XYZ file of C-alpha atoms in Angstrom:
463
model
C 0.000 0.000 0.000
C 1.373 3.504 -0.818
C 2.910 5.145 2.233
C 0.581 8.139 1.812
C -2.390 5.842 2.488
C -1.228 4.721 5.917
C 0.066 6.505 8.982
C 3.537 5.145 9.821
C 4.230 4.183 13.390
C 5.820 7.050 15.358
C 9.444 6.563 16.292
C 8.788 7.800 19.843
C 6.106 6.878 22.355
C 2.907 8.902 22.091
C 2.869 11.587 24.790
C 0.369 11.029 27.577
C -2.698 13.075 28.544
C -2.737 16.131 30.838
C -2.310 15.290 34.511
C -5.858 16.108 35.592
C -7.995 14.328 38.229
C -10.942 13.847 35.865
C -8.720 11.861 33.485
C -7.707 9.284 36.106
C -10.254 6.739 34.952
C -10.549 3.766 37.298
C -12.102 0.349 36.865
C -13.737 -0.668 33.602
C -15.505 1.852 31.370
C -18.722 -0.078 32.072
C -18.979 -2.369 35.090
C -20.692 -5.599 34.056
C -22.695 -5.479 37.288
C -24.519 -2.439 35.843
C -25.535 -4.296 32.660
C -28.944 -5.967 32.816
C -32.283 -5.685 30.999
C -35.505 -4.374 32.532
C -37.712 -6.911 34.296
C -40.305 -8.790 32.260
C -42.988 -8.429 31.179
C -42.823 -5.212 29.151
C -45.467 -3.942 26.723
C -44.006 -4.700 23.302
C -44.122 -1.842 20.770
C -44.474 -2.357 17.032
C -41.739 -1.516 14.549
C -42.005 2.190 13.727
C -41.069 1.708 10.075
C -41.945 -1.910 9.312
C -39.839 -4.451 7.460
C -38.053 -3.669 4.188
C -35.777 -5.299 1.626
C -32.077 -4.398 1.449
C -30.908 -2.272 -1.474
C -29.654 -5.374 -3.296
C -33.203 -6.745 -3.181
C -33.494 -10.166 -4.787
C -30.027 -10.168 -6.369
C -28.951 -13.781 -5.786
C -25.297 -12.770 -6.059
C -25.666 -11.337 -2.530
C -27.565 -14.120 -0.736
C -28.379 -12.221 2.464
C -31.834 -11.360 3.775
C -32.771 -8.428 5.999
C -35.080 -8.355 9.003
C -35.554 -5.628 11.609
C -35.849 -6.341 15.332
C -36.431 -4.746 18.729
C -34.680 -5.428 22.056
C -34.779 -3.663 25.433
C -31.938 -1.287 26.230
C -30.026 -1.643 29.495
C -32.268 -0.865 32.471
C -29.594 1.090 34.395
C -29.127 4.616 33.007
C -26.311 6.879 34.188
C -28.168 10.166 33.824
C -31.275 11.508 35.529
C -34.254 13.060 33.778
C -33.861 16.790 33.176
C -35.623 19.656 31.439
C -33.907 19.927 28.067
C -33.330 23.421 26.661
C -35.675 24.871 24.084
C -34.651 24.660 20.437
C -35.788 26.843 17.520
C -39.394 26.249 16.518
C -39.937 24.601 13.167
C -42.918 26.762 12.217
C -40.879 29.726 11.020
C -42.229 32.024 13.738
C -38.747 33.055 14.926
C -36.661 35.730 13.263
C -33.112 34.871 12.192
C -31.718 36.689 15.232
C -34.153 34.948 17.601
C -33.130 31.564 16.189
C -29.457 32.398 16.671
C -29.997 33.410 20.302
C -32.118 30.311 20.994
C -29.431 28.020 19.531
C -26.641 29.691 21.515
C -28.628 29.442 24.750
C -29.378 25.766 24.152
C -25.695 25.003 23.516
C -24.681 26.906 26.652
C -27.309 25.089 28.748
C -26.203 21.650 27.513
C -22.560 22.428 28.291
C -23.500 23.711 31.754
C -25.480 20.544 32.465
C -22.590 18.347 31.364
C -20.103 20.305 33.495
C -22.427 19.928 36.478
C -22.636 16.155 35.946
C -18.866 15.846 35.626
C -18.221 17.993 38.724
C -21.005 16.768 41.022
C -21.520 13.209 39.842
C -24.488 11.586 38.182
C -27.821 10.564 39.631
C -28.530 7.250 37.909
C -31.969 5.778 37.449
C -33.798 2.790 36.036
C -35.714 3.346 32.817
C -37.105 0.952 30.209
C -36.043 1.975 26.700
C -35.838 0.147 23.368
C -33.271 -0.421 20.631
C -33.960 -1.179 16.980
C -31.554 -3.343 14.949
C -31.239 -4.652 11.410
C -30.078 -8.225 10.898
C -28.544 -9.380 7.605
C -28.109 -13.151 7.455
C -26.853 -15.528 4.767
C -29.761 -17.485 3.301
C -28.387 -20.990 3.023
C -25.199 -22.446 4.480
C -24.397 -22.175 8.168
C -21.092 -21.149 9.670
C -19.145 -17.912 9.713
C -18.492 -14.703 11.545
C -20.906 -12.302 13.171
C -20.260 -8.603 12.551
C -21.758 -5.682 14.466
C -22.025 -2.170 12.981
C -22.524 1.070 14.977
C -23.417 4.353 13.257
C -22.079 7.883 13.675
C -23.936 10.608 15.537
C -26.935 11.913 13.625
C -27.199 8.872 11.356
C -29.252 5.697 11.262
C -28.768 1.968 10.821
C -29.586 1.961 7.084
C -26.716 4.360 6.323
C -24.413 1.304 6.465
C -26.209 -0.620 3.711
C -24.077 0.496 0.707
C -20.938 -0.365 2.713
C -22.407 -3.755 3.631
C -23.364 -4.362 -0.009
C -19.763 -3.703 -1.060
C -18.472 -6.005 1.693
C -20.830 -8.842 0.750
C -20.212 -8.540 -2.999
C -17.044 -10.598 -2.523
C -17.451 -14.387 -2.520
C -14.536 -14.599 -0.112
C -16.390 -12.370 2.349
C -19.601 -14.311 1.840
C -17.730 -17.461 2.808
C -16.641 -15.817 6.055
C -19.658 -13.735 7.114
C -22.764 -15.511 8.430
C -24.655 -12.532 9.840
C -24.410 -8.797 10.430
C -26.225 -6.800 13.113
C -26.629 -3.027 12.723
C -28.059 -1.055 15.598
C -29.443 2.385 16.326
C -28.548 4.068 19.604
C -31.500 4.734 21.899
C -31.914 8.364 20.756
C -31.404 7.768 17.028
C -33.574 6.652 14.139
C -36.285 4.094 14.821
C -34.965 3.618 18.362
C -35.697 7.305 19.009
C -39.247 6.843 17.714
C -39.729 3.849 20.018
C -38.460 5.945 22.949
C -40.426 9.085 22.148
C -41.229 11.026 25.329
C -38.521 9.240 27.347
C -35.361 10.897 26.023
C -35.289 13.853 28.421
C -31.745 13.106 29.632
C -28.181 13.656 28.567
C -26.452 10.558 27.234
C -22.919 9.427 28.014
C -20.952 7.279 25.585
C -20.735 4.739 28.399
C -24.544 4.538 28.413
C -24.511 3.515 24.761
C -21.711 1.024 25.484
C -23.848 -0.427 28.296
C -26.735 -0.826 25.843
C -24.443 -2.695 23.449
C -23.217 -4.992 26.219
C -26.822 -5.633 27.235
C -27.631 -6.749 23.678
C -24.553 -8.968 23.317
C -24.942 -10.650 26.713
C -28.706 -11.029 27.000
C -30.249 -10.875 23.529
C -27.864 -11.874 20.726
C -29.326 -15.283 19.784
C -27.299 -18.260 20.950
C -26.452 -19.378 17.421
C -26.308 -17.444 14.143
C -28.768 -19.881 12.604
C -30.915 -19.704 9.507
C -34.271 -19.791 11.295
C -36.340 -16.579 11.188
C -36.318 -14.522 14.384
C -39.345 -12.789 15.922
C -39.478 -9.007 15.785
C -38.977 -8.877 19.559
C -35.891 -10.975 20.228
C -36.282 -13.015 23.435
C -33.655 -13.170 26.153
C -31.173 -16.007 25.961
C -31.299 -18.643 28.689
C -29.942 -17.507 32.046
C -27.188 -20.137 31.865
C -26.076 -18.740 28.499
C -26.111 -15.167 29.808
C -23.990 -16.218 32.800
C -21.537 -17.974 30.489
C -21.230 -14.789 28.427
C -20.704 -12.660 31.525
C -17.933 -14.986 32.690
C -16.205 -15.943 29.429
C -17.786 -13.896 26.660
C -17.685 -15.928 23.458
C -14.305 -17.500 24.302
C -15.744 -20.379 26.320
C -14.842 -23.737 24.689
C -18.510 -24.725 24.636
C -19.777 -21.378 23.319
C -21.915 -21.841 20.181
C -20.688 -18.456 18.968
C -17.286 -17.043 18.058
C -16.198 -13.573 19.247
C -17.577 -10.849 17.009
C -15.981 -8.179 14.826
C -17.339 -4.700 15.598
C -17.303 -1.939 12.983
C -17.936 1.542 14.362
C -17.993 4.959 12.695
C -17.263 8.151 14.636
C -19.480 8.015 17.783
C -20.081 4.329 16.985
C -16.330 3.703 17.018
C -16.026 5.215 20.480
C -18.900 3.043 21.724
C -17.363 -0.106 20.221
C -13.967 0.632 21.781
C -15.300 1.246 25.305
C -17.479 -1.869 25.018
C -14.516 -4.026 23.991
C -12.462 -2.638 26.879
C -15.282 -3.498 29.285
C -15.673 -7.117 28.115
C -12.906 -8.079 25.651
C -13.836 -11.766 25.420
C -16.930 -10.818 23.406
C -14.764 -9.495 20.553
C -12.240 -10.776 18.042
C -11.540 -7.463 16.324
C -12.443 -3.796 15.931
C -12.635 -1.886 12.657
C -12.801 1.795 13.645
C -13.913 4.305 11.009
C -12.450 7.664 12.114
C -13.744 7.182 15.667
C -14.228 10.136 17.994
C -11.239 9.154 20.109
C -9.347 12.388 20.621
C -6.788 13.938 22.946
C -8.417 15.454 26.059
C -9.345 19.122 25.786
C -9.864 20.623 29.287
C -11.595 23.662 27.743
C -14.184 21.627 25.810
C -17.167 22.548 27.991
C -16.138 26.194 28.335
C -16.282 27.103 24.651
C -19.216 26.852 22.219
C -19.502 23.505 20.449
C -19.476 24.199 16.711
C -20.915 20.767 15.959
C -23.501 21.139 18.702
C -24.512 24.561 17.386
C -24.794 23.127 13.887
C -27.006 20.287 15.108
C -29.259 22.611 17.119
C -29.798 24.769 14.049
C -30.498 21.865 11.731
C -33.746 21.896 9.802
C -35.929 19.033 11.018
C -39.183 19.138 9.019
C -40.356 19.338 5.407
C -43.597 19.187 3.460
C -42.580 15.964 1.701
C -39.646 13.630 1.158
C -39.181 15.174 -2.281
C -38.961 18.607 -0.669
C -36.400 17.261 1.811
C -34.296 15.691 -0.950
C -34.325 18.924 -2.927
C -33.100 20.817 0.118
C -30.363 18.276 0.833
C -29.058 18.511 -2.737
C -28.611 22.264 -2.346
C -25.958 21.565 0.309
C -22.314 20.656 -0.394
C -22.480 18.491 2.741
C -25.084 16.149 1.229
C -23.879 16.374 -2.385
C -20.608 14.735 -1.315
C -22.485 11.552 -0.355
C -22.831 8.415 -2.426
C -26.301 8.695 -4.068
C -27.415 5.402 -2.485
C -26.629 6.734 0.982
C -28.649 9.866 0.295
C -31.558 7.763 -0.991
C -31.501 5.760 2.234
C -31.336 8.950 4.298
C -34.475 10.253 2.604
C -36.161 6.861 3.046
C -35.044 5.821 6.525
C -33.805 8.877 8.471
C -37.156 10.653 8.034
C -40.673 9.717 9.095
C -44.232 10.844 8.438
C -45.750 12.832 11.310
C -49.320 13.578 10.219
C -48.867 15.900 7.213
C -45.191 16.668 7.919
C -41.937 14.803 7.226
C -39.511 14.948 10.160
C -36.058 13.754 11.151
C -36.217 10.646 13.336
C -33.132 11.868 15.213
C -34.074 15.297 16.524
C -31.574 18.190 16.518
C -31.502 18.283 20.341
C -30.582 14.579 20.541
C -27.811 14.985 17.969
C -26.495 17.992 19.901
C -26.537 16.034 23.181
C -24.212 13.427 21.658
C -21.876 16.093 20.250
C -21.707 17.717 23.684
C -20.755 14.353 25.210
C -17.649 14.225 22.999
C -15.873 16.055 25.812
C -16.232 12.988 28.060
C -16.469 9.867 25.879
C -13.735 10.775 23.392
C -10.988 11.531 25.950
C -11.875 8.485 28.051
C -11.367 6.217 25.039
C -8.117 8.056 24.150
C -6.658 7.803 27.652
C -7.609 4.147 28.062
C -6.131 3.247 24.670
C -2.952 5.125 25.587
C -2.853 3.122 28.843
C -3.107 -0.062 26.691
C -6.443 -1.116 28.241
C -7.695 -2.689 25.014
C -6.739 -6.375 25.102
C -3.877 -6.948 22.644
C -5.645 -10.118 21.462
C -8.273 -7.918 19.768
C -7.169 -7.042 16.242
C -7.495 -3.348 15.524
C -7.795 -1.518 12.198
C -8.343 2.225 11.817
C -9.918 3.580 8.598
C -9.191 7.298 8.360
C -9.856 10.237 6.005
C -7.684 10.522 2.921
C -4.698 12.836 2.463
C -5.580 16.518 2.335
C -8.906 16.105 4.139
C -9.831 17.777 7.470
C -9.028 15.808 10.632
C -10.943 15.551 13.914
C -7.893 16.811 15.799
C -5.980 19.393 13.720
C -2.893 19.394 15.959
C 0.286 18.317 14.192
C 0.603 14.493 14.074
C -2.479 14.081 16.289
C -4.160 11.626 13.902
C -0.973 9.627 13.407
C -0.558 9.399 17.168
C -4.109 8.277 17.895
C -4.071 5.418 15.375
C -0.964 4.111 17.173
C -2.188 4.586 20.758
C -2.290 0.807 21.066
C 0.470 -0.335 18.679
C 0.138 -4.089 19.265
C -1.960 -6.012 16.726
C -2.870 -2.752 15.010
C -2.925 -1.285 11.497
C -4.511 1.606 9.642
C -5.627 2.721 6.197
C -6.586 6.104 4.764
C -9.632 6.137 2.486
C -8.646 8.218 -0.521
C -11.003 11.057 -1.403
C -13.012 10.896 1.819
C -13.321 13.157 4.818
C -14.726 12.146 8.200
C -17.986 10.830 6.698
C -16.348 7.828 5.064
C -19.484 5.676 5.382
C -21.514 8.277 3.511
C -18.917 9.425 0.966
C -16.964 6.291 0.015
C -19.022 3.218 1.016
C -17.750 1.036 -1.843
C -14.101 1.598 -0.907
C -14.862 1.172 2.776
C -16.696 -2.116 2.198
C -13.699 -3.467 0.298
C -11.378 -2.442 3.145
C -13.571 -4.228 5.690
C -13.580 -7.315 3.445
C -9.795 -7.141 3.204
C -9.499 -6.810 6.971
C -11.619 -9.906 7.527
C -9.791 -11.936 4.888
C -6.281 -10.827 5.904
C -6.490 -10.781 9.677
C -8.895 -13.602 10.411
C -7.403 -16.572 8.549
C -8.284 -18.803 11.467
C -11.942 -18.148 10.707
C -11.557 -19.547 7.207
C -10.127 -22.742 8.667
C -13.183 -23.188 10.900
C -15.718 -22.941 8.097
């Protein structure tokens, strides 16, 4: 591979974080004792958007079917209910200046709330929430890997489909991959619709990691079989859950192999903290420009540009056609692969009476951006302290040369992809910025396929 398309390993050790008390993380990111589902029985909601076919439809060259499912989120939540700040009204009643002031006040309030939580500690609670997931499974032969995909902030589970199509277009990958699970965080997409009226809290990256652990321990079916699954996936047997808590998927009698997690941006941070909390669930991590950045002590004392952008985002249209037209007027959306944009119009929006709205509201997107000041540095510090098990293979997929970087400091990106140098590699996706999943899904899918084929030869021997 050309040297310009990888970051070479630094000749010196990566410098450590600032010596600050709030960066002295102790214990695991998520204690397994805090991971458990809500008590049964729960009223079972219907799918907000129904079942659909994948974009490859009935193309027999990609013999994978799609079904959509619901599971409970973790019952323990780190953050208490609060009164969220007001955001600009969607009815056009505010002047431009009033909107600007409203957005700035909302950003300030969210940062103040987060500072208060970090300084005074959280007030956890129990709350029953739901998660929505897509499952892609090979139609015929059994055997193979299970992959898990986690989206970036502001996106939805279907945004991965062009990448998955590229991955599964290879016969070699088809021979290795039995099933793929793609989730939506509790305040995103269809999950957000299921949890409508219950999202009046901040959200910590650890909360999302706890939700992922809850799914993997208590709800991921015992075998990646061919049988259809119900919409509401039942809990695994208590004996199986206890085996997973103790040994993950490394137990000699486990019917499953450890999984490969693929996470983009916010989803990469979640995947990393989850793997640190229970490494025996994972074989490998493929991180797509994850929000794992050097700690910035001033983060909560300066306006969040991404948070401000989210708070000011338009969230309603007269029709999907009207929404698409508006998206195509923006350089941001025009840079996307057309299939990704089609899926955004189809699956990131929903019909609310006579209005089309974003499933992920601007305030929820802003809440996640504001949390970058806690989740991102925790993942950075823990990687620097080598807390990710060296057995877990690690690949970073990063923006191409000449593209903006999450951390603009000199050599910051090179340093972060080598925070844990053992069993690690990286690749730069030519022509793409941070939104690799949206801008270059075909290239990304091929890189994931290569990663599976190159770094998991033992899997091929098992099949």
